[in-house]
Structures are given as structure tokens and as C-alpha cells.
Amino acid sequence: MHRLTRQIRFSVDPFPNGGDAEGFNSYCSKPAGHGFGFFICLNVEVEGSVQPDTGFLINLAEIDAKARRVAVNIYKKRIRQLIAEGKNVNLQRTCEILRECWGGLRSSFTPQKLSSLEQLVNPYKKITISGDNMLLYSEKFEFAATHKLWNDNFSEEQNFDHFGKCANPEGHGHNYVVEITAEPENWKDFDRFDFQKKVNELFIDKLDHKNLSRDLDYYKKLNPTVENITVHCWNTLSDKLKGAKLKSVRIWENDRAYCTYKGEQG
């Protein structure tokens, strides 16, 4: 089974007095919009088997065309309607729009299957709907910390063999990026600011600008690898998010390496 994702980018003018501006650059945004408006990034993921005669799961152009035909019209209609009624496009209403897109696209790729739709609300938060109609909220945070990878049961030579430069006695630093994904129980009542506060107070602030190997009791007998930091984050937040269930933690220690943890049952 393969999964293939196409990102479509488009803009919605909330006040379409000048008509829609299609433009010619779908890499940037198509429709392009006339000025400052709603910029939408939608990741469309399709799953299925690769066709032996083409090597394709599905032609990306087909995903692009069908997703644009359905999603662009839904977003335009719903956003303009909300603005005309003096309503904001909040998370709950964004979920409703995404769910409508899911319904419109769900049977569009037969024999392949639509497996998820993911709207990037901005580069640091997103909403995802998947095959079981589950809606998830993800948001990124960051902290800076130093650590040293070392095992007292190893010889110095063994430590450097296992951990290389990461065994430097003075330690080394990372700018970590943390993505927390949760399933709100009720999107209408989901308090995103309480969510942010809990993540910051319970986890980010405890590690930010710290020497993890020296300053945190959690790592006195545990190597502060990105794997262990990810589990640490999960254990800290798993039952602390008000009105939401923690679904996954993903931590980048740089732009080339990250670890994802979904609990013991994940």
C-alpha cells in the first residue's frame, strides 16, 4: 500500500468585487487572488496500489484537478458566506469546511482511496481529517537546550564510538521544534490558548535554555536523546490537555531528524 500527497495552494478573496483572479502560478497560489486574502494550503493524501503499467498510484495532475474543482469552490463559498454574515472563520468553522471537502472528495479517486486532508492554517498549525472521519489539531512550539549523550557504564572509548561528537564533555545544543497533535472532544469549546499554555508551562518552559543532562532530574539516569525527549513530552502532557486527547508528539532536533511518539498503543 502506497500513500501519495499533493499540496494545492489557492487564495480566496473574501470580498470578490473585482471577480476571481485565477492567475497562472499554481506553485504560488491558484486562484491567485487580487491582494491580501485567505491563503489556503491543502494537503490531499490518496492511498492505493501502484499501477504496473505507469508506475503511478495516481497521476498527480488528477489529484490536483479534482481537489481544486471541489475544494476551491467550497472554501470560496463558505468563507464569503461567513464574512457576509459578519462571522469569523474560527477553528470550528474551518473544521466544517474541511469536513465538507472530505465529503465532496471522498469518492473521487476510485479505485484509490482518499486517506486524509490536511489544512495548514499557517506554517505552524494544521487541521487534519482522516479516513475514520477523525479531526485532529496540530501546533508547533520550540525550545533551545544543550545536552550530552553519555553512558556511565561505557568506557570513554565506547561512549565516543556510540555517540560520536554528541559525547563532547561540554555538551552541544539544538533548537528543538515540538509538534503536539490532539483530538478535541468538542471543537466549539476547544480552548486553543489553554492548550498552548499547558504545553508551554508543563513542558517547553521546563526544558528551554537548560542543559538537559545536568539541570533536569528526568535525565540523570536517562540519555536526553530526541527519542527519550519525545516520550518525556508525551508522558508529561498525555492527561493534561483540557478538552482534548493527546494523539502524537513529534520533535525535530534539526531540520533533518525528528522522532514521533504515539504512546505505547500507537
Short mmCIF file of C-alpha atoms in Angstrom, two decimals:
data_model
loop_
_atom_site.label_atom_id
_atom_site.label_comp_id
_atom_site.label_asym_id
_atom_site.label_seq_id
_atom_site.Cartn_x
_atom_site.Cartn_y
_atom_site.Cartn_z
CA MET A 1 0.00 0.00 0.00
CA HIS A 2 1.32 3.42 -1.00
CA ARG A 3 0.24 6.90 0.04
CA LEU A 4 0.74 9.88 -2.24
CA THR A 5 0.22 13.50 -1.23
CA ARG A 6 -0.40 16.57 -3.36
CA GLN A 7 -0.48 20.06 -1.88
CA ILE A 8 -2.78 22.56 -3.54
CA ARG A 9 -2.41 26.27 -2.83
CA PHE A 10 -5.06 28.86 -3.53
CA SER A 11 -6.34 32.21 -2.34
CA VAL A 12 -9.87 33.30 -1.55
CA ASP A 13 -10.86 36.96 -1.83
CA PRO A 14 -13.42 37.48 0.94
CA PHE A 15 -14.85 40.48 -0.94
CA PRO A 16 -14.90 39.39 -4.61
CA ASN A 17 -15.92 42.77 -6.06
CA GLY A 18 -13.36 42.50 -8.83
CA GLY A 19 -14.14 38.89 -9.64
CA ASP A 20 -11.85 35.93 -9.09
CA ALA A 21 -8.25 36.25 -10.22
CA GLU A 22 -7.11 32.83 -11.42
CA GLY A 23 -3.51 33.64 -12.29
CA PHE A 24 -1.04 31.23 -13.86
CA ASN A 25 1.21 30.09 -10.99
CA SER A 26 -0.23 27.18 -9.01
CA TYR A 27 3.11 26.77 -7.20
CA CYS A 28 2.36 30.10 -5.52
CA SER A 29 -1.44 30.23 -5.47
CA LYS A 30 -4.18 29.47 -7.97
CA PRO A 31 -6.65 31.17 -7.82
CA ALA A 32 -4.15 33.90 -7.09
CA GLY A 33 -6.44 36.49 -5.54
CA HIS A 34 -6.19 40.24 -6.06
CA GLY A 35 -4.42 41.17 -2.84
CA PHE A 36 -4.46 40.20 0.80
CA GLY A 37 -7.00 37.45 1.40
CA PHE A 38 -7.29 33.90 2.73
CA PHE A 39 -4.32 31.80 1.60
CA ILE A 40 -5.11 28.07 1.80
CA CYS A 41 -2.66 25.15 1.71
CA LEU A 42 -4.44 21.82 1.47
CA ASN A 43 -2.56 18.50 1.52
CA VAL A 44 -4.55 15.79 -0.25
CA GLU A 45 -3.37 12.25 0.55
CA VAL A 46 -4.50 9.29 -1.57
CA GLU A 47 -3.70 5.65 -0.84
CA GLY A 48 -3.75 2.56 -3.00
CA SER A 49 -1.63 0.24 -5.12
CA VAL A 50 0.84 1.33 -7.76
CA GLN A 51 -0.29 0.63 -11.33
CA PRO A 52 2.28 -1.63 -13.01
CA ASP A 53 1.85 -0.10 -16.47
CA THR A 54 2.51 3.52 -15.40
CA GLY A 55 4.32 3.25 -12.08
CA PHE A 56 1.75 5.70 -10.70
CA LEU A 57 -0.51 5.26 -7.73
CA ILE A 58 -2.50 8.02 -9.39
CA ASN A 59 -1.49 10.87 -11.66
CA LEU A 60 -0.75 13.92 -9.53
CA ALA A 61 -2.47 16.08 -12.12
CA GLU A 62 -5.69 14.16 -11.43
CA ILE A 63 -5.43 14.79 -7.68
CA ASP A 64 -4.72 18.45 -8.36
CA ALA A 65 -7.60 18.93 -10.79
CA LYS A 66 -10.22 17.11 -8.70
CA ALA A 67 -9.14 18.69 -5.42
CA ARG A 68 -9.19 22.18 -6.92
CA ARG A 69 -12.56 21.65 -8.58
CA VAL A 70 -14.16 20.61 -5.29
CA ALA A 71 -12.17 22.31 -2.52
CA VAL A 72 -11.65 25.74 -4.05
CA ASN A 73 -15.37 26.19 -4.66
CA ILE A 74 -16.27 25.02 -1.15
CA TYR A 75 -13.75 27.31 0.52
CA LYS A 76 -14.81 30.30 -1.61
CA LYS A 77 -18.49 29.77 -0.93
CA ARG A 78 -18.17 29.13 2.80
CA ILE A 79 -15.62 31.87 3.58
CA ARG A 80 -17.54 34.52 1.64
CA GLN A 81 -20.79 33.48 3.26
CA LEU A 82 -19.29 33.73 6.75
CA ILE A 83 -17.74 37.14 6.04
CA ALA A 84 -21.01 38.42 4.58
CA GLU A 85 -22.80 37.33 7.77
CA GLY A 86 -20.20 39.08 9.93
CA LYS A 87 -18.82 35.81 11.31
CA ASN A 88 -15.17 34.89 11.71
CA VAL A 89 -13.59 31.79 10.22
CA ASN A 90 -12.70 30.13 13.52
CA LEU A 91 -11.37 26.62 14.10
CA GLN A 92 -14.82 25.07 14.40
CA ARG A 93 -15.96 26.58 11.09
CA THR A 94 -12.68 25.65 9.44
CA CYS A 95 -13.35 22.06 10.53
CA GLU A 96 -16.81 22.24 8.99
CA ILE A 97 -15.32 23.44 5.70
CA LEU A 98 -12.70 20.69 5.77
CA ARG A 99 -15.35 18.07 6.53
CA GLU A 100 -17.41 19.32 3.58
CA CYS A 101 -14.35 19.00 1.33
CA TRP A 102 -13.83 15.47 2.66
CA GLY A 103 -17.39 14.57 1.73
CA GLY A 104 -17.01 16.08 -1.73
CA LEU A 105 -13.72 14.31 -2.48
CA ARG A 106 -14.12 11.01 -0.66
CA SER A 107 -15.26 9.00 -3.68
CA SER A 108 -13.33 10.97 -6.31
CA PHE A 109 -10.27 8.75 -6.69
CA THR A 110 -11.66 5.23 -7.21
CA PRO A 111 -10.13 2.62 -7.16
CA GLN A 112 -7.72 4.56 -4.97
CA LYS A 113 -8.91 5.94 -1.65
CA LEU A 114 -8.74 9.39 -0.12
CA SER A 115 -6.89 8.80 3.17
CA SER A 116 -6.55 12.31 4.63
CA LEU A 117 -6.99 16.02 4.07
CA GLU A 118 -4.73 18.40 5.92
CA GLN A 119 -5.22 22.16 6.00
CA LEU A 120 -2.23 24.25 7.03
CA VAL A 121 -3.82 27.09 8.97
CA ASN A 122 -0.36 28.64 8.97
CA PRO A 123 3.14 27.10 8.77
CA TYR A 124 2.95 26.11 12.44
CA LYS A 125 -0.54 24.71 12.91
CA LYS A 126 -2.84 22.46 10.93
CA ILE A 127 -6.12 20.58 11.00
CA THR A 128 -6.30 17.03 9.62
CA ILE A 129 -9.27 14.84 8.75
CA SER A 130 -8.62 11.16 8.07
CA GLY A 131 -10.38 8.05 6.85
CA ASP A 132 -12.19 7.44 10.12
CA ASN A 133 -13.60 11.00 9.99
CA MET A 134 -11.34 11.97 12.91
CA LEU A 135 -10.38 15.64 13.09
CA LEU A 136 -7.01 16.42 14.66
CA TYR A 137 -5.38 19.69 15.67
CA SER A 138 -1.59 20.11 15.49
CA GLU A 139 0.53 23.03 16.64
CA LYS A 140 4.29 23.58 16.74
CA PHE A 141 6.37 25.00 19.58
CA GLU A 142 10.12 25.45 20.02
CA PHE A 143 12.79 25.43 22.70
CA ALA A 144 16.58 25.61 22.81
CA ALA A 145 18.63 23.30 25.00
CA THR A 146 22.01 21.61 25.33
CA HIS A 147 22.75 18.01 26.18
CA LYS A 148 25.50 15.42 26.28
CA LEU A 149 24.98 11.82 25.24
CA TRP A 150 26.88 9.57 27.62
CA ASN A 151 26.51 6.23 29.40
CA ASP A 152 28.48 5.83 32.63
CA ASN A 153 28.50 2.07 32.09
CA PHE A 154 30.54 2.54 28.90
CA SER A 155 34.22 3.33 28.71
CA GLU A 156 35.21 6.69 27.26
CA GLU A 157 36.13 4.94 24.03
CA GLN A 158 32.77 3.15 23.89
CA ASN A 159 30.91 6.41 24.51
CA PHE A 160 32.63 8.13 21.61
CA ASP A 161 32.12 5.03 19.45
CA HIS A 162 28.37 5.11 20.15
CA PHE A 163 27.68 8.83 20.35
CA GLY A 164 30.49 10.45 18.37
CA LYS A 165 30.63 14.23 18.72
CA CYS A 166 27.46 14.12 20.82
CA ALA A 167 29.63 12.75 23.67
CA ASN A 168 31.57 16.04 23.83
CA PRO A 169 32.10 16.64 27.59
CA GLU A 170 30.96 20.26 27.22
CA GLY A 171 27.74 19.19 25.51
CA HIS A 172 26.16 20.66 22.39
CA GLY A 173 22.92 22.47 21.58
CA HIS A 174 19.80 22.14 19.46
CA ASN A 175 16.87 24.35 18.56
CA TYR A 176 14.12 21.80 19.04
CA VAL A 177 10.73 22.06 17.32
CA VAL A 178 7.84 20.26 19.02
CA GLU A 179 4.58 19.40 17.25
CA ILE A 180 1.69 18.41 19.51
CA THR A 181 -1.30 16.71 17.88
CA ALA A 182 -4.55 16.30 19.79
CA GLU A 183 -8.15 15.31 19.14
CA PRO A 184 -10.51 17.91 20.65
CA GLU A 185 -13.61 16.45 22.27
CA ASN A 186 -15.71 19.39 21.07
CA TRP A 187 -14.27 21.87 18.58
CA LYS A 188 -16.73 24.56 19.63
CA ASP A 189 -15.39 24.51 23.19
CA PHE A 190 -11.76 23.67 22.41
CA ASP A 191 -9.60 26.29 24.13
CA ARG A 192 -6.50 26.63 21.95
CA PHE A 193 -4.97 29.18 24.28
CA ASP A 194 -5.27 26.86 27.27
CA PHE A 195 -3.72 24.17 25.04
CA GLN A 196 -0.77 26.48 24.32
CA LYS A 197 -0.45 27.46 27.98
CA LYS A 198 -0.37 23.83 29.15
CA VAL A 199 2.25 22.80 26.59
CA ASN A 200 4.43 25.79 27.45
CA GLU A 201 4.12 25.62 31.23
CA LEU A 202 4.31 21.86 31.65
CA PHE A 203 6.96 21.02 29.07
CA ILE A 204 8.54 23.75 26.95
CA ASP A 205 9.42 26.09 29.83
CA LYS A 206 10.91 23.22 31.83
CA LEU A 207 13.45 22.43 29.08
CA ASP A 208 14.02 25.75 27.36
CA HIS A 209 17.56 27.13 27.74
CA LYS A 210 18.53 24.25 30.00
CA ASN A 211 21.35 21.74 30.00
CA LEU A 212 19.17 18.65 29.87
CA SER A 213 21.91 16.32 31.09
CA ARG A 214 22.71 18.45 34.12
CA ASP A 215 19.63 20.51 35.02
CA LEU A 216 16.74 18.02 34.78
CA ASP A 217 16.30 15.12 37.19
CA TYR A 218 14.43 13.25 34.44
CA TYR A 219 17.71 12.76 32.58
CA LYS A 220 20.01 11.98 35.50
CA LYS A 221 19.98 8.30 34.53
CA LEU A 222 18.50 8.62 31.05
CA ASN A 223 20.20 9.87 27.90
CA PRO A 224 18.43 13.00 26.57
CA THR A 225 18.14 11.68 23.02
CA VAL A 226 15.38 13.01 20.79
CA GLU A 227 13.65 9.65 21.27
CA ASN A 228 13.62 9.99 25.06
CA ILE A 229 12.68 13.68 24.93
CA THR A 230 9.66 12.77 22.78
CA VAL A 231 8.49 10.16 25.30
CA HIS A 232 9.13 12.66 28.11
CA CYS A 233 6.84 15.14 26.37
CA TRP A 234 4.13 12.51 25.84
CA ASN A 235 4.22 11.38 29.48
CA THR A 236 4.07 14.99 30.66
CA LEU A 237 1.07 16.00 28.54
CA SER A 238 -0.90 12.79 27.99
CA ASP A 239 -3.59 13.54 30.60
CA LYS A 240 -3.16 17.30 30.91
CA LEU A 241 -4.83 18.75 27.80
CA LYS A 242 -8.20 20.20 28.72
CA GLY A 243 -10.97 19.01 26.43
CA ALA A 244 -8.63 17.14 24.10
CA LYS A 245 -6.92 13.76 23.82
CA LEU A 246 -3.21 13.71 23.01
CA LYS A 247 -2.65 11.72 19.80
CA SER A 248 1.02 12.21 18.95
CA VAL A 249 4.21 14.11 19.77
CA ARG A 250 6.80 14.85 17.09
CA ILE A 251 10.10 16.53 17.92
CA TRP A 252 12.72 17.78 15.48
CA GLU A 253 16.26 18.25 16.80
CA ASN A 254 17.19 19.76 13.43
CA ASP A 255 15.59 20.03 10.01
CA ARG A 256 16.84 16.56 9.03
CA ALA A 257 15.92 14.48 12.07
CA TYR A 258 12.74 14.06 14.07
CA CYS A 259 11.05 11.45 16.24
CA THR A 260 7.32 10.72 16.54
CA TYR A 261 5.69 9.00 19.52
CA LYS A 262 2.02 7.99 19.84
CA GLY A 263 2.06 6.25 23.19
CA GLU A 264 2.54 2.58 23.97
CA GLN A 265 -0.50 1.62 21.89
CA GLY A 266 0.49 3.81 18.92
#
